[in-house]
Coordinates of C-alpha atoms and ligand atoms in Angstrom, one line a residue:
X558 CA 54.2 119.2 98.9
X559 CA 52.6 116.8 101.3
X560 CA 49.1 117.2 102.0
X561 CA 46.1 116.2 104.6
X562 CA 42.8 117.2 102.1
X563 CA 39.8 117.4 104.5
X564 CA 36.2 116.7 102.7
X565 CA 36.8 117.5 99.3
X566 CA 37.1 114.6 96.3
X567 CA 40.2 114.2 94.8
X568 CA 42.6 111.5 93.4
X569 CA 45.3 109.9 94.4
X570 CA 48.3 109.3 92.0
X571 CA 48.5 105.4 90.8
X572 CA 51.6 105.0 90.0
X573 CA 53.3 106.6 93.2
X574 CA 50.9 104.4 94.8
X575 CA 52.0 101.2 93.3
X576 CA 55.4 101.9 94.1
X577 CA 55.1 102.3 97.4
X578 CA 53.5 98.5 97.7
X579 CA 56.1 97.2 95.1
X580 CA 58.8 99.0 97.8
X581 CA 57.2 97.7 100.5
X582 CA 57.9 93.8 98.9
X583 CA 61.9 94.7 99.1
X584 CA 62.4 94.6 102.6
X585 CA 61.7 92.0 105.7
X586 CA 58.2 90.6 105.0
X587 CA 55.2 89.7 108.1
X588 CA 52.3 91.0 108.8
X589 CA 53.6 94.4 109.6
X590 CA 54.4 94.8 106.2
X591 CA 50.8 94.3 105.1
X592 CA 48.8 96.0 108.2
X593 CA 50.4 99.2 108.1
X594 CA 50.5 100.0 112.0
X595 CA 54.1 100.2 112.6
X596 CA 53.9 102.5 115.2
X597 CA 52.1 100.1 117.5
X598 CA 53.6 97.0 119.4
X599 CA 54.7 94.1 117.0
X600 CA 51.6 91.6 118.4
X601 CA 49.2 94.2 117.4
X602 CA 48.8 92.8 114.3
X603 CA 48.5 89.3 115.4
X604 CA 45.5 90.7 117.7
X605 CA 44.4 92.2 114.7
X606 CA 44.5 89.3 112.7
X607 CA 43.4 86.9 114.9
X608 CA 40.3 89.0 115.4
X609 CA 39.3 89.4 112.0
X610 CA 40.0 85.9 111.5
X611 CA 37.2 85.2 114.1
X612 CA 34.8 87.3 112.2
X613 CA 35.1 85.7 108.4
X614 CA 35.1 82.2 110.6
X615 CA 31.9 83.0 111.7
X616 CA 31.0 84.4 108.4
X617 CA 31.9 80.6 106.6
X618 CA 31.0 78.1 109.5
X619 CA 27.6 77.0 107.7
X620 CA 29.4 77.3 103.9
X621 CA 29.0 73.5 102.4
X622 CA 32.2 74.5 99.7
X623 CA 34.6 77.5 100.2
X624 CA 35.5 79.1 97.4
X625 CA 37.9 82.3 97.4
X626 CA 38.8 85.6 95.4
X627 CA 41.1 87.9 97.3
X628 CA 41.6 91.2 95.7
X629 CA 44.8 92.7 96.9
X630 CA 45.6 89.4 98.6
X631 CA 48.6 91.1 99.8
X632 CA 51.4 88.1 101.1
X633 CA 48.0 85.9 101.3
X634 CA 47.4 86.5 104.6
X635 CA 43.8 85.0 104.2
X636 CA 45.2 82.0 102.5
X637 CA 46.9 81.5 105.8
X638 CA 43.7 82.0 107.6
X639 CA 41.7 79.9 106.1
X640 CA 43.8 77.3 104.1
X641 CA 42.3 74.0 106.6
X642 CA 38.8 74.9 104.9
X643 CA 39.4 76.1 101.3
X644 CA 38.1 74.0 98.3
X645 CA 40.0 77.1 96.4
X646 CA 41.3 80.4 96.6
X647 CA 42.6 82.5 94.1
X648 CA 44.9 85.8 95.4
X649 CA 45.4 88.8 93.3
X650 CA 47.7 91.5 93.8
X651 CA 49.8 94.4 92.0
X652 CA 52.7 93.7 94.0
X653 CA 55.0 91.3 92.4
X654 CA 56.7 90.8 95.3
X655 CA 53.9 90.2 97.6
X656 CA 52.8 87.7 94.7
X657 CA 56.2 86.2 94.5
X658 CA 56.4 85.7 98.1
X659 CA 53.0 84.0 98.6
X660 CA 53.7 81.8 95.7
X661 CA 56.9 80.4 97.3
X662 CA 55.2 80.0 100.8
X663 CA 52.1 77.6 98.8
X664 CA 53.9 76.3 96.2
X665 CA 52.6 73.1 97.5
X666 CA 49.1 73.6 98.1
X667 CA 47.1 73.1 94.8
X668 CA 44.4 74.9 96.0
X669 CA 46.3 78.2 96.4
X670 CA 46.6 80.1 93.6
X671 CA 48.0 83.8 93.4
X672 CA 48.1 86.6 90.0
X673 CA 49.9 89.5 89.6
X674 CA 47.6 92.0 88.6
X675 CA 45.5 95.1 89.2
X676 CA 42.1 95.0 91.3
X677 CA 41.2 97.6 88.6
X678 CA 41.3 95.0 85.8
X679 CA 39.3 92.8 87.1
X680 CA 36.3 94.1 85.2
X681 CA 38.5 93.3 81.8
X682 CA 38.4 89.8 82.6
X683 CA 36.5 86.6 82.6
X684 CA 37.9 84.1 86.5
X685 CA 37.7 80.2 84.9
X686 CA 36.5 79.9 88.1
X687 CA 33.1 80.6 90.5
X688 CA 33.4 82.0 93.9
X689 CA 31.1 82.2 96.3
X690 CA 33.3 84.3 98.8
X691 CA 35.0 87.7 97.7
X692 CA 37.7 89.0 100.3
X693 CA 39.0 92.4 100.2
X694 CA 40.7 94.0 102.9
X695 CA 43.0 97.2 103.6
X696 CA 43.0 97.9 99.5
X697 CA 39.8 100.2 98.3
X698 CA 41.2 103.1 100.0
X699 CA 44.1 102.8 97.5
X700 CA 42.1 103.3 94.8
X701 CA 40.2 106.4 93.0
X702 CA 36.3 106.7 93.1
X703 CA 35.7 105.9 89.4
X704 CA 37.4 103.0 89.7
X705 CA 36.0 101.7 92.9
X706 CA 32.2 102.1 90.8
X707 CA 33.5 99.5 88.2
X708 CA 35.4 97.0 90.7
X709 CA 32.0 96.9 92.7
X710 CA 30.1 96.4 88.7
X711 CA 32.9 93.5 88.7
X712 CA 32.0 92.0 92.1
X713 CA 28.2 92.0 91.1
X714 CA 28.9 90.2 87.6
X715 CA 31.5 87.7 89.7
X716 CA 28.1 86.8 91.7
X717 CA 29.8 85.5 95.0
X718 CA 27.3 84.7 97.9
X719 CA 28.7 87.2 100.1
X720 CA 31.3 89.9 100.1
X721 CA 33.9 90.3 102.8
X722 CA 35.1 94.4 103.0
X723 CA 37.3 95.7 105.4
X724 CA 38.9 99.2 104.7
X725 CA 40.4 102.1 106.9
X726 CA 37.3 104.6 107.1
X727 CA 37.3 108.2 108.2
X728 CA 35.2 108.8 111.8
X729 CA 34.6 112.3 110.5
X730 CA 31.7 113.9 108.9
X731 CA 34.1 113.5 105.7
X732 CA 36.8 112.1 104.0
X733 CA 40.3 112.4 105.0
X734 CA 42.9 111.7 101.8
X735 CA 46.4 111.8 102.6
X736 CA 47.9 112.7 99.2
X737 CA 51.8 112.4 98.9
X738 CA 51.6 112.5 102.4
X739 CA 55.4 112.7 103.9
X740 CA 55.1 109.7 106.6
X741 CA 57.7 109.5 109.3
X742 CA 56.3 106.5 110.8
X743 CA 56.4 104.6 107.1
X744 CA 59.2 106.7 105.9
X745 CA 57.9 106.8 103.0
X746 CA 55.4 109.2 101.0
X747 CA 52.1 107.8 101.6
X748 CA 48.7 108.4 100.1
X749 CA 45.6 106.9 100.7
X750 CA 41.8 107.8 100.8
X751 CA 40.0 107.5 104.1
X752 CA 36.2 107.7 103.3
X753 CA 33.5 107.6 105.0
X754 CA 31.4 104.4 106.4
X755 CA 28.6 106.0 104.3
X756 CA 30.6 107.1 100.7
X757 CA 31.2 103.0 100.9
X758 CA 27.6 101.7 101.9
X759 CA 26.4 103.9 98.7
X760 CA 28.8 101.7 96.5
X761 CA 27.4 98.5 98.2
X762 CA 23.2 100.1 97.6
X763 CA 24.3 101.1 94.4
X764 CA 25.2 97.7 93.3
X765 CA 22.9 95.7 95.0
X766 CA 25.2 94.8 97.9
X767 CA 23.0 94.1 101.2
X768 CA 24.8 94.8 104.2
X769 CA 24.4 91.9 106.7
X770 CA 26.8 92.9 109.5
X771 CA 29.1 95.8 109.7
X772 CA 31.4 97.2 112.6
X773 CA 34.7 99.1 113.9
X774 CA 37.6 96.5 113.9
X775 CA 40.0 98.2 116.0
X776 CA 40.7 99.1 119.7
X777 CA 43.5 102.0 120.9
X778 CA 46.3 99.0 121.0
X779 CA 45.1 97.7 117.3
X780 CA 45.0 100.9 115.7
X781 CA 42.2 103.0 116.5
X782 CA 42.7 106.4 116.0
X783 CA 40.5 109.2 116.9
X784 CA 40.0 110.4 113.3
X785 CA 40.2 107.3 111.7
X786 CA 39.3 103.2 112.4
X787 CA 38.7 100.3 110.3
X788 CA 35.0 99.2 109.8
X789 CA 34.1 95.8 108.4
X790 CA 30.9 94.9 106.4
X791 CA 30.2 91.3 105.4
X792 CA 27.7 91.5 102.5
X793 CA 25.8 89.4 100.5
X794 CA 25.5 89.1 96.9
Ligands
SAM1485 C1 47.1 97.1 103.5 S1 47.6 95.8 102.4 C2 46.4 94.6 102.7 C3 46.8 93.2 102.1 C4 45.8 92.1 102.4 N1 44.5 92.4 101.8 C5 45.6 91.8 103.8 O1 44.5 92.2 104.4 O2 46.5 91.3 104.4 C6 47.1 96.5 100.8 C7 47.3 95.6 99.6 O3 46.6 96.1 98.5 C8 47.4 96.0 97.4 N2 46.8 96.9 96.4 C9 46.6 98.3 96.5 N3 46.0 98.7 95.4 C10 45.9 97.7 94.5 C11 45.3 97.6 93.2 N4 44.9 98.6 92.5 N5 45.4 96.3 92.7 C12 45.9 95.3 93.3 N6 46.4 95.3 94.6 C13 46.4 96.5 95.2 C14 48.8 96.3 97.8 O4 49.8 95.8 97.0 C15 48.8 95.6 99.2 O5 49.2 94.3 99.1

């Protein structure tokens, strides 16, 4: 059965959620692959891009050292954005092929660095390294309340200076989860959890996340939709 559930909690099935990403690594891979809208016109998601990459450029012009974690990196579309200023950025992503592909494309850049591995783990282990930026974009709706609660515990203990989220949001009074959802446009079944701007700036209060700057990222040619947007919050630490 494919279902729209309007307002009430429920989960979302891992697994079948997993292997739609891992699927998605199999065929052609650009942007389109990673920013889902591919019902709009191929440069929408260079518009996209390039507009988020004006924000988080903004975000790091007075940084002295920049120094990355990406969770759900994706094919390291952020490495790509920001490789002329990193001192070091580490990607991780369930996808093995995502990861694959993003090793292959910096192979030679020692500053890159990319895991295979789940953003709900990250609480289980200790980064070698300290951050001072944390990126995550397009992935928290992917993932089930409880464990969005103990990624944000992770974030705090990670300590970066600021926190970079960007997620799909639902511009209703509630949440919208598409669960096993039978997409034409993806042809694929699809599920995902659309919450509200406020069910995320709860996670961010309740772990001492301060938002700085938050908005809507997308116009009617980028994806804006009238029941759903993306919203992005830069806060800090
Ligand atoms: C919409 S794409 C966004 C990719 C990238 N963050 C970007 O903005 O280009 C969502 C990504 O989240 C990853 N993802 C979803 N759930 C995840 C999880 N629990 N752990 C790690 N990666 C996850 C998917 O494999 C996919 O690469």
């Amino acid at each position: 059965m494919s279902t729209r559930v309007y307002d009430k909690k429920i989960d979302i099935n891992n697994e079948d959620t997993k292997s739609f990403w891992l699927n998605r690594a199999c065929g052609e891979v650009s942007l389109r692959t990673v920013l889902l809208g591919v019902d709009k016109a191929p440069e929408a998601q260079d518009k996209r891009n390039k507009k988020e990459a004006d924000i988080l450029n903004n975000i790091i012009s007075d940084f002295s050292e920049l120094k990355i974690l990406d969770i759900g990196c994706g094919i390291g579309r952020w490495a790509d954005n920001l490789k002329d200023k990193l001192d070091f950025y580490t990607g991780i992503d369930y996808s093995k092929g995502f990861i694959e592909y993003a090793k292959n494309r910096f192979a030679s850049n020692n500053k890159i660095e990319f895991y295979e591995m789940s953003a709900c783990d990250i609480d289980k282990i200790e980064f070698s390294k300290e951050y001072n930026l944390i990126i995550c974009t397009g992935v928290l709706m992917y993932i089930n309340d409880e464990d969005i609660s103990r990624i944000f515990q992770a974030f705090k203990r990670i300590s970066p200076e600021y926190v970079y989220i960007q997620e799909s949001i639902s511009l209703m009074d509630g949440r919208l989860t598409l669960d096993n959802f039978k997409s034409k446009a993806l042809k694929a079944n699809y599920s995902a959890i659309y919450r509200t701007k406020a069910e995320y700036e709860e996670y961010y209060k309740q772990n001492g996340f301060r938002v700085l700057k938050t908005d809507l990222l997308l116009d009617d040619e980028t994806g804006g939709r009238k029941e759903t947007n993306a919203q992005y919050w830069i806060l800090k630490g």
